[in-house]
């Protein structure tokens, strides 16, 4: 029964393809791809609608205020009201803007986010598109995000939009390096760029209790933290939402966008957040595998989305808690701390692998991480930079 429930969506797809069993092979392949695309879009667009209202309700609870509570029961129909509002709002394009590029920028950004969702395994035998270099595809396609942001800023013919776009691109380039390098230890240890094989490599339990997820190794835990923080930046989330510092630079590269185009940017940021969080679950948290052997009767896709939901909750928690960082602080963190620590994870993973992947390798790997972290803490002493400020002209 549990196996049938686990594979219910796989069987449903097989039944749909059985209806056209006599069709040419190329038509069956196209139908299979279309089913996968519709499934991914349905799941994540629904998740986007849900999180757009749940985030505001969670922030309201954390900040002791009301969240959406007027449209529908408990305010759950708020996403529908927001969608209708965005659809009927006037689409204003600056007179001297490049209208074609101005239109294409949000489309490209959303398309990139959707493509990255296609290579993540959401459950046993539930990878929409299995590609030999799935991880490479994820980052190759994701790198187009910078192009889309530049298109939005340049095509708007607005100096604030252009400055916001350049600032966004600078931080994306800076944090893509530790984001990618943090994934290298996992790829090295597994010896594959296929997400399904990475999930398979994290199967089993140490002493029958502790799952063999990479996050439970010193290098894996460090790489996961670096990956998660870099994902915050790539998703333009607090405390790294510098491109949209309203008090400094209006709304960044989205200043000249309104109506449904603005909503598309908003949706693309959330889809990118889903993609980065989904990849973090796949690379470090065992993917769709159960945390305990006795819980393997629960469908695999349930475990994946539970872990994904936990990471998304942390995103919201950080937004409710932390203030926005300054640009110089954010760049210093990327180049002076996160990049060296990402390379350290590569070395620590190699030490862990070549010392037998046992307790001795675990301890040696931890030693490498601690030594480099301690050295960076001494070299990058920031107590003076973050000392209490004295405002000379304040009452």
CSV table of C-alpha atoms in Angstrom, one decimal:
chain,number,residue,atom,x,y,z
A,1,UNK,CA,0.0,0.0,0.0
A,2,UNK,CA,2.8,2.4,0.9
A,3,UNK,CA,4.6,1.7,-2.3
A,4,UNK,CA,1.5,2.3,-4.3
A,5,UNK,CA,0.9,5.6,-2.5
A,6,UNK,CA,4.6,6.6,-3.0
A,7,UNK,CA,4.4,6.0,-6.8
A,8,UNK,CA,0.8,7.2,-7.3
A,9,UNK,CA,1.9,10.1,-9.5
A,10,UNK,CA,4.2,8.0,-11.5
A,11,UNK,CA,1.4,5.5,-12.1
A,12,UNK,CA,-0.9,8.3,-13.1
A,13,UNK,CA,1.5,9.6,-15.7
A,14,UNK,CA,1.9,6.0,-17.0
A,15,UNK,CA,-1.9,5.7,-17.3
A,16,UNK,CA,-2.1,9.0,-19.2
A,17,UNK,CA,0.6,7.8,-21.6
A,18,UNK,CA,-1.2,4.5,-22.0
A,19,UNK,CA,-4.2,6.3,-23.5
A,20,UNK,CA,-2.0,7.2,-26.5
A,21,UNK,CA,0.0,3.9,-26.6
A,22,UNK,CA,-0.6,3.5,-30.3
A,23,UNK,CA,0.8,6.9,-31.2
A,24,UNK,CA,4.3,7.5,-32.8
A,25,UNK,CA,7.2,7.4,-30.4
A,26,UNK,CA,8.0,11.1,-30.9
A,27,UNK,CA,4.4,12.0,-29.9
A,28,UNK,CA,4.6,10.0,-26.7
A,29,UNK,CA,7.9,11.7,-25.8
A,30,UNK,CA,6.3,15.1,-26.3
A,31,UNK,CA,3.3,14.1,-24.3
A,32,UNK,CA,5.5,12.8,-21.5
A,33,UNK,CA,7.4,16.1,-21.4
A,34,UNK,CA,4.2,18.2,-21.4
A,35,UNK,CA,2.8,16.2,-18.5
A,36,UNK,CA,6.0,16.9,-16.5
A,37,UNK,CA,5.9,20.6,-17.4
A,38,UNK,CA,2.2,20.9,-16.4
A,39,UNK,CA,2.9,19.0,-13.1
A,40,UNK,CA,5.8,21.3,-12.1
A,41,UNK,CA,4.0,24.5,-13.0
A,42,UNK,CA,0.8,23.4,-11.2
A,43,UNK,CA,2.7,22.4,-8.0
A,44,UNK,CA,5.0,25.4,-7.8
A,45,UNK,CA,2.5,28.1,-8.9
A,46,UNK,CA,0.1,26.8,-6.2
A,47,UNK,CA,3.0,26.9,-3.7
A,48,UNK,CA,3.8,30.4,-4.8
A,49,UNK,CA,0.2,31.5,-4.2
A,50,UNK,CA,0.2,29.8,-0.8
A,51,UNK,CA,3.5,31.2,0.4
A,52,UNK,CA,2.6,34.7,-0.7
A,53,UNK,CA,-0.2,34.7,1.9
A,54,UNK,CA,1.4,32.5,4.5
A,55,UNK,CA,4.6,34.6,4.6
A,56,UNK,CA,2.5,37.7,5.3
A,57,UNK,CA,0.5,35.9,8.0
A,58,UNK,CA,3.7,34.4,9.6
A,59,UNK,CA,5.4,37.9,9.5
A,60,UNK,CA,2.3,39.3,11.1
A,61,UNK,CA,2.4,36.8,13.9
A,62,UNK,CA,6.1,37.3,14.5
A,63,UNK,CA,5.8,41.1,14.5
A,64,UNK,CA,2.6,41.1,16.6
A,65,UNK,CA,0.2,42.5,14.0
A,66,UNK,CA,-2.5,41.2,11.7
A,67,UNK,CA,-1.7,39.5,8.5
A,68,UNK,CA,-4.2,39.1,5.6
A,69,UNK,CA,-7.6,38.3,7.2
A,70,UNK,CA,-10.3,39.8,5.0
A,71,UNK,CA,-10.4,38.1,1.7
A,72,UNK,CA,-11.9,34.6,2.2
A,73,UNK,CA,-11.7,32.4,5.3
A,74,UNK,CA,-8.6,33.4,7.3
A,75,UNK,CA,-7.5,35.6,4.3
A,76,UNK,CA,-6.6,32.5,2.2
A,77,UNK,CA,-8.1,34.0,-0.9
A,78,UNK,CA,-5.7,37.0,-0.8
A,79,UNK,CA,-3.5,35.6,-3.6
A,80,UNK,CA,-6.6,35.5,-5.9
A,81,UNK,CA,-7.3,39.2,-5.0
A,82,UNK,CA,-3.6,40.1,-5.6
A,83,UNK,CA,-3.6,38.3,-9.0
A,84,UNK,CA,-6.7,40.1,-10.1
A,85,UNK,CA,-5.3,43.4,-9.0
A,86,UNK,CA,-2.1,42.9,-10.9
A,87,UNK,CA,-3.9,41.8,-14.0
A,88,UNK,CA,-6.1,44.9,-14.1
A,89,UNK,CA,-3.5,47.5,-13.1
A,90,UNK,CA,-2.2,49.7,-15.9
A,91,UNK,CA,1.0,48.6,-17.6
A,92,UNK,CA,3.1,51.7,-17.8
A,93,UNK,CA,6.3,51.7,-20.0
A,94,UNK,CA,8.6,54.7,-20.1
A,95,UNK,CA,8.4,56.7,-23.4
A,96,UNK,CA,12.1,56.2,-24.2
A,97,UNK,CA,12.4,52.6,-22.9
A,98,UNK,CA,13.4,49.7,-25.2
A,99,UNK,CA,9.9,48.2,-25.2
A,100,UNK,CA,10.9,44.8,-26.6
A,101,UNK,CA,13.7,44.2,-24.0
A,102,UNK,CA,11.5,45.8,-21.3
A,103,UNK,CA,8.9,43.2,-22.0
A,104,UNK,CA,11.3,40.2,-22.3
A,105,UNK,CA,13.2,40.8,-19.1
A,106,UNK,CA,10.5,39.4,-16.6
A,107,UNK,CA,9.7,36.7,-19.1
A,108,UNK,CA,13.3,35.5,-19.2
A,109,UNK,CA,13.7,35.7,-15.5
A,110,UNK,CA,10.5,33.6,-14.9
A,111,UNK,CA,11.5,31.1,-17.6
A,112,UNK,CA,15.0,30.6,-16.0
A,113,UNK,CA,13.4,29.9,-12.6
A,114,UNK,CA,11.0,27.3,-14.1
A,115,UNK,CA,13.8,25.5,-16.0
A,116,UNK,CA,15.9,25.1,-12.9
A,117,UNK,CA,12.9,23.4,-11.2
A,118,UNK,CA,12.9,20.7,-13.9
A,119,UNK,CA,16.0,18.7,-12.8
A,120,UNK,CA,15.3,18.3,-9.0
A,121,UNK,CA,14.1,14.9,-7.8
A,122,UNK,CA,10.9,15.5,-5.8
A,123,UNK,CA,10.5,11.8,-4.8
A,124,UNK,CA,11.4,8.3,-5.8
A,125,UNK,CA,11.3,8.1,-9.7
A,126,UNK,CA,9.9,11.7,-9.7
A,127,UNK,CA,12.5,13.7,-11.5
A,128,UNK,CA,10.8,15.7,-14.2
A,129,UNK,CA,13.8,15.7,-16.6
A,130,UNK,CA,16.7,13.4,-15.8
A,131,UNK,CA,19.9,14.9,-17.3
A,132,UNK,CA,23.4,13.5,-17.0
A,133,UNK,CA,24.7,16.9,-16.0
A,134,UNK,CA,21.7,18.0,-14.0
A,135,UNK,CA,23.6,20.0,-11.5
A,136,UNK,CA,25.6,21.7,-14.2
A,137,UNK,CA,22.4,22.4,-16.1
A,138,UNK,CA,20.9,24.0,-12.9
A,139,UNK,CA,23.8,26.5,-12.6
A,140,UNK,CA,24.2,27.1,-16.3
A,141,UNK,CA,20.6,28.1,-16.7
A,142,UNK,CA,20.5,29.9,-13.4
A,143,UNK,CA,23.3,32.2,-14.6
A,144,UNK,CA,21.0,33.8,-17.1
A,145,UNK,CA,19.3,35.5,-14.2
A,146,UNK,CA,22.0,38.2,-14.3
A,147,UNK,CA,21.3,38.8,-18.0
A,148,UNK,CA,17.5,39.2,-17.2
A,149,UNK,CA,18.2,41.7,-14.4
A,150,UNK,CA,20.5,43.7,-16.6
A,151,UNK,CA,17.9,43.7,-19.4
A,152,UNK,CA,15.3,45.1,-17.0
A,153,UNK,CA,17.6,47.9,-15.7
A,154,UNK,CA,19.1,48.9,-19.1
A,155,UNK,CA,15.8,48.8,-21.0
A,156,UNK,CA,14.0,51.0,-18.5
A,157,UNK,CA,16.0,54.1,-19.5
A,158,UNK,CA,16.2,55.1,-15.9
A,159,UNK,CA,19.4,55.8,-13.9
A,160,UNK,CA,17.9,54.4,-10.7
A,161,UNK,CA,16.9,51.2,-12.5
A,162,UNK,CA,20.3,50.9,-14.1
A,163,UNK,CA,22.1,51.5,-10.8
A,164,UNK,CA,19.9,49.0,-9.1
A,165,UNK,CA,20.5,46.4,-11.8
A,166,UNK,CA,24.3,46.8,-11.6
A,167,UNK,CA,24.2,46.5,-7.8
A,168,UNK,CA,22.1,43.3,-8.1
A,169,UNK,CA,24.4,41.9,-10.7
A,170,UNK,CA,27.5,42.6,-8.5
A,171,UNK,CA,26.0,40.8,-5.6
A,172,UNK,CA,24.8,37.9,-7.7
A,173,UNK,CA,28.3,37.4,-9.3
A,174,UNK,CA,29.9,37.7,-5.8
A,175,UNK,CA,27.7,35.0,-4.2
A,176,UNK,CA,27.4,32.7,-7.2
A,177,UNK,CA,31.1,31.7,-6.6
A,178,UNK,CA,30.6,30.3,-3.0
A,179,UNK,CA,27.2,28.9,-4.1
A,180,UNK,CA,28.8,26.8,-6.8
A,181,UNK,CA,31.9,25.9,-4.9
A,182,UNK,CA,29.8,24.8,-1.9
A,183,UNK,CA,28.3,22.2,-4.2
A,184,UNK,CA,31.7,20.9,-5.5
A,185,UNK,CA,32.4,18.7,-2.4
A,186,UNK,CA,29.2,16.8,-2.9
A,187,UNK,CA,29.9,16.3,-6.6
A,188,UNK,CA,33.5,15.2,-5.8
A,189,UNK,CA,32.4,12.7,-3.1
A,190,UNK,CA,29.5,11.2,-5.2
A,191,UNK,CA,31.4,11.4,-8.4
A,192,UNK,CA,28.3,12.4,-10.4
A,193,UNK,CA,26.4,15.5,-11.5
A,194,UNK,CA,23.1,13.6,-11.6
A,195,UNK,CA,20.8,14.7,-8.8
A,196,UNK,CA,19.2,11.2,-8.5
A,197,UNK,CA,22.7,9.6,-7.8
A,198,UNK,CA,23.4,12.3,-5.2
A,199,UNK,CA,20.2,11.4,-3.4
A,200,UNK,CA,21.0,7.7,-3.8
A,201,UNK,CA,24.5,8.3,-2.2
A,202,UNK,CA,22.8,9.6,0.9
A,203,UNK,CA,20.8,6.4,1.5
A,204,UNK,CA,21.2,4.2,4.6
A,205,UNK,CA,21.6,4.9,8.3
A,206,UNK,CA,24.7,4.9,10.5
A,207,UNK,CA,24.1,2.6,13.5
A,208,UNK,CA,20.6,2.2,12.1
A,209,UNK,CA,19.6,5.6,13.4
A,210,UNK,CA,21.5,8.6,11.9
A,211,UNK,CA,20.8,9.1,8.2
A,212,UNK,CA,23.9,9.3,6.0
A,213,UNK,CA,23.0,12.8,4.8
A,214,UNK,CA,26.0,15.0,3.9
A,215,UNK,CA,24.8,17.7,6.2
A,216,UNK,CA,25.9,15.4,9.1
A,217,UNK,CA,29.5,15.7,8.1
A,218,UNK,CA,31.7,18.7,9.1
A,219,UNK,CA,32.3,19.7,5.5
A,220,UNK,CA,28.7,19.0,4.5
A,221,UNK,CA,27.3,21.2,7.4
A,222,UNK,CA,29.6,24.0,6.5
A,223,UNK,CA,28.9,23.8,2.8
A,224,UNK,CA,25.1,23.7,3.5
A,225,UNK,CA,25.3,26.9,5.6
A,226,UNK,CA,27.4,28.6,2.8
A,227,UNK,CA,24.9,27.4,0.2
A,228,UNK,CA,21.9,28.5,2.1
A,229,UNK,CA,23.3,32.0,2.8
A,230,UNK,CA,24.3,32.3,-0.9
A,231,UNK,CA,20.8,31.2,-1.8
A,232,UNK,CA,19.4,34.1,0.3
A,233,UNK,CA,21.4,36.5,-1.8
A,234,UNK,CA,20.5,34.9,-5.2
A,235,UNK,CA,16.9,35.0,-4.2
A,236,UNK,CA,17.2,38.6,-3.2
A,237,UNK,CA,15.9,37.9,0.4
A,238,UNK,CA,16.5,39.7,3.7
A,239,UNK,CA,19.1,40.6,4.9
A,240,UNK,CA,20.6,40.7,1.4
A,241,UNK,CA,17.7,42.5,-0.4
A,242,UNK,CA,20.0,45.4,-1.2
A,243,UNK,CA,18.9,45.9,-4.9
A,244,UNK,CA,15.5,46.8,-3.6
A,245,UNK,CA,16.6,49.2,-0.8
A,246,UNK,CA,13.6,51.5,-1.2
A,247,UNK,CA,15.2,54.3,0.9
A,248,UNK,CA,18.3,54.2,-1.2
A,249,UNK,CA,17.5,53.4,-4.8
A,250,UNK,CA,13.7,53.2,-5.1
A,251,UNK,CA,12.9,49.6,-6.2
A,252,UNK,CA,16.1,48.6,-8.0
A,253,UNK,CA,15.8,47.2,-11.5
A,254,UNK,CA,12.0,46.9,-11.1
A,255,UNK,CA,11.5,50.7,-10.6
A,256,UNK,CA,9.8,51.1,-14.1
A,257,UNK,CA,7.7,48.0,-13.9
A,258,UNK,CA,4.0,47.9,-13.0
A,259,UNK,CA,1.0,45.6,-13.3
A,260,UNK,CA,1.5,42.0,-14.3
A,261,UNK,CA,5.2,42.5,-15.3
A,262,UNK,CA,6.0,43.5,-11.8
A,263,UNK,CA,4.1,40.5,-10.5
A,264,UNK,CA,6.1,38.3,-12.9
A,265,UNK,CA,9.4,39.6,-11.3
A,266,UNK,CA,7.8,38.9,-7.9
A,267,UNK,CA,6.9,35.3,-8.9
A,268,UNK,CA,10.3,34.6,-10.5
A,269,UNK,CA,12.0,35.5,-7.2
A,270,UNK,CA,9.9,33.1,-5.3
A,271,UNK,CA,10.3,30.3,-7.9
A,272,UNK,CA,14.1,30.9,-7.7
A,273,UNK,CA,13.8,30.6,-3.9
A,274,UNK,CA,12.0,27.3,-4.4
A,275,UNK,CA,14.7,26.0,-6.8
A,276,UNK,CA,17.6,26.9,-4.6
A,277,UNK,CA,16.0,25.4,-1.5
A,278,UNK,CA,15.1,22.3,-3.5
A,279,UNK,CA,18.7,21.9,-4.6
A,280,UNK,CA,19.9,22.4,-1.0
A,281,UNK,CA,17.5,19.6,0.1
A,282,UNK,CA,18.8,17.3,-2.7
A,283,UNK,CA,22.5,18.0,-2.1
A,284,UNK,CA,22.7,18.0,1.7
A,285,UNK,CA,19.5,16.9,3.3
A,286,UNK,CA,19.0,13.5,1.6
A,287,UNK,CA,16.5,14.7,-0.9
A,288,UNK,CA,13.3,12.6,-0.6
A,289,UNK,CA,14.8,10.1,1.8
A,290,UNK,CA,13.2,9.6,5.3
A,291,UNK,CA,15.2,10.8,8.3
A,292,UNK,CA,14.6,7.4,10.1
A,293,UNK,CA,14.3,3.9,8.7
A,294,UNK,CA,11.0,3.3,10.5
A,295,UNK,CA,9.4,6.3,8.7
A,296,UNK,CA,10.1,5.1,5.2
A,297,UNK,CA,6.5,4.0,4.8
A,298,UNK,CA,5.7,7.8,4.4
A,299,UNK,CA,5.7,8.7,0.7
A,300,UNK,CA,9.0,10.0,-0.5
A,301,UNK,CA,7.6,13.3,-2.0
A,302,UNK,CA,6.1,14.1,1.5
A,303,UNK,CA,9.6,14.1,3.0
A,304,UNK,CA,11.0,16.3,0.2
A,305,UNK,CA,8.3,19.0,0.6
A,306,UNK,CA,8.4,18.9,4.4
A,307,UNK,CA,12.2,19.7,4.2
A,308,UNK,CA,11.5,22.3,1.5
A,309,UNK,CA,8.8,23.9,3.7
A,310,UNK,CA,11.2,24.0,6.6
A,311,UNK,CA,13.8,25.9,4.6
A,312,UNK,CA,11.2,28.3,3.3
A,313,UNK,CA,10.1,29.0,6.9
A,314,UNK,CA,13.7,29.9,7.8
A,315,UNK,CA,13.7,32.4,4.8
A,316,UNK,CA,10.6,34.0,6.3
A,317,UNK,CA,11.9,33.9,9.9
A,318,UNK,CA,15.1,35.7,8.8
A,319,UNK,CA,13.0,38.4,7.0
A,320,UNK,CA,11.1,39.0,10.2
A,321,UNK,CA,14.2,39.2,12.3
A,322,UNK,CA,17.2,40.7,10.6
A,323,UNK,CA,17.8,44.3,9.2
A,324,UNK,CA,19.2,44.9,5.7
A,325,UNK,CA,23.0,44.7,5.4
A,326,UNK,CA,25.1,47.5,3.8
A,327,UNK,CA,26.6,46.8,0.4
A,328,UNK,CA,30.2,47.0,1.6
A,329,UNK,CA,29.4,44.5,4.4
A,330,UNK,CA,27.8,42.1,2.0
A,331,UNK,CA,30.7,42.2,-0.5
A,332,UNK,CA,33.2,41.8,2.3
A,333,UNK,CA,31.4,38.7,3.6
A,334,UNK,CA,31.3,37.1,0.1
A,335,UNK,CA,34.9,37.7,-1.0
A,336,UNK,CA,36.8,37.6,2.3
A,337,UNK,CA,35.0,35.0,4.3
A,338,UNK,CA,32.5,32.8,2.3
A,339,UNK,CA,34.7,32.2,-0.7
A,340,UNK,CA,37.7,31.0,1.4
A,341,UNK,CA,35.4,28.8,3.5
A,342,UNK,CA,33.9,27.3,0.3
A,343,UNK,CA,37.3,26.2,-0.9
A,344,UNK,CA,38.0,24.9,2.6
A,345,UNK,CA,34.9,22.7,2.3
A,346,UNK,CA,36.4,21.2,-0.9
A,347,UNK,CA,39.7,20.3,1.0
A,348,UNK,CA,37.8,19.0,4.0
A,349,UNK,CA,35.7,16.7,1.8
A,350,UNK,CA,38.8,15.4,0.2
A,351,UNK,CA,40.4,14.7,3.6
A,352,UNK,CA,37.1,13.0,4.8
A,353,UNK,CA,37.1,10.8,1.6
A,354,UNK,CA,40.8,9.8,1.6
A,355,UNK,CA,40.8,8.9,5.3
A,356,UNK,CA,38.1,6.3,4.9
A,357,UNK,CA,34.9,8.3,5.5
A,358,UNK,CA,34.8,7.0,9.1
A,359,UNK,CA,35.2,8.6,12.5
A,360,UNK,CA,38.8,9.5,11.8
A,361,UNK,CA,37.9,11.2,8.5
A,362,UNK,CA,35.1,13.0,10.3
A,363,UNK,CA,37.5,14.4,13.0
A,364,UNK,CA,40.2,15.4,10.5
A,365,UNK,CA,37.6,17.1,8.3
A,366,UNK,CA,36.3,19.0,11.4
A,367,UNK,CA,39.9,20.1,12.2
A,368,UNK,CA,40.4,21.5,8.7
A,369,UNK,CA,37.2,23.5,9.0
A,370,UNK,CA,37.9,24.8,12.5
A,371,UNK,CA,41.5,25.9,11.7
A,372,UNK,CA,40.5,27.9,8.6
A,373,UNK,CA,37.5,29.4,10.4
A,374,UNK,CA,39.6,30.4,13.4
A,375,UNK,CA,42.3,31.9,11.1
A,376,UNK,CA,39.7,33.9,9.2
A,377,UNK,CA,38.1,35.1,12.4
A,378,UNK,CA,41.4,36.5,13.5
A,379,UNK,CA,42.4,38.0,10.1
A,380,UNK,CA,38.9,39.6,9.6
A,381,UNK,CA,38.4,41.0,13.0
A,382,UNK,CA,35.3,43.2,12.6
A,383,UNK,CA,34.8,44.4,16.1
A,384,UNK,CA,35.8,47.9,15.1
A,385,UNK,CA,33.6,48.0,12.0
A,386,UNK,CA,30.5,46.9,14.0
A,387,UNK,CA,31.1,49.0,17.1
A,388,UNK,CA,28.3,51.1,18.5
A,389,UNK,CA,27.8,54.2,16.5
A,390,UNK,CA,27.7,57.7,18.0
A,391,UNK,CA,25.5,60.2,16.2
A,392,UNK,CA,27.1,63.6,16.7
A,393,UNK,CA,24.1,65.7,15.7
A,394,UNK,CA,21.3,63.6,17.3
A,395,UNK,CA,19.5,64.8,20.4
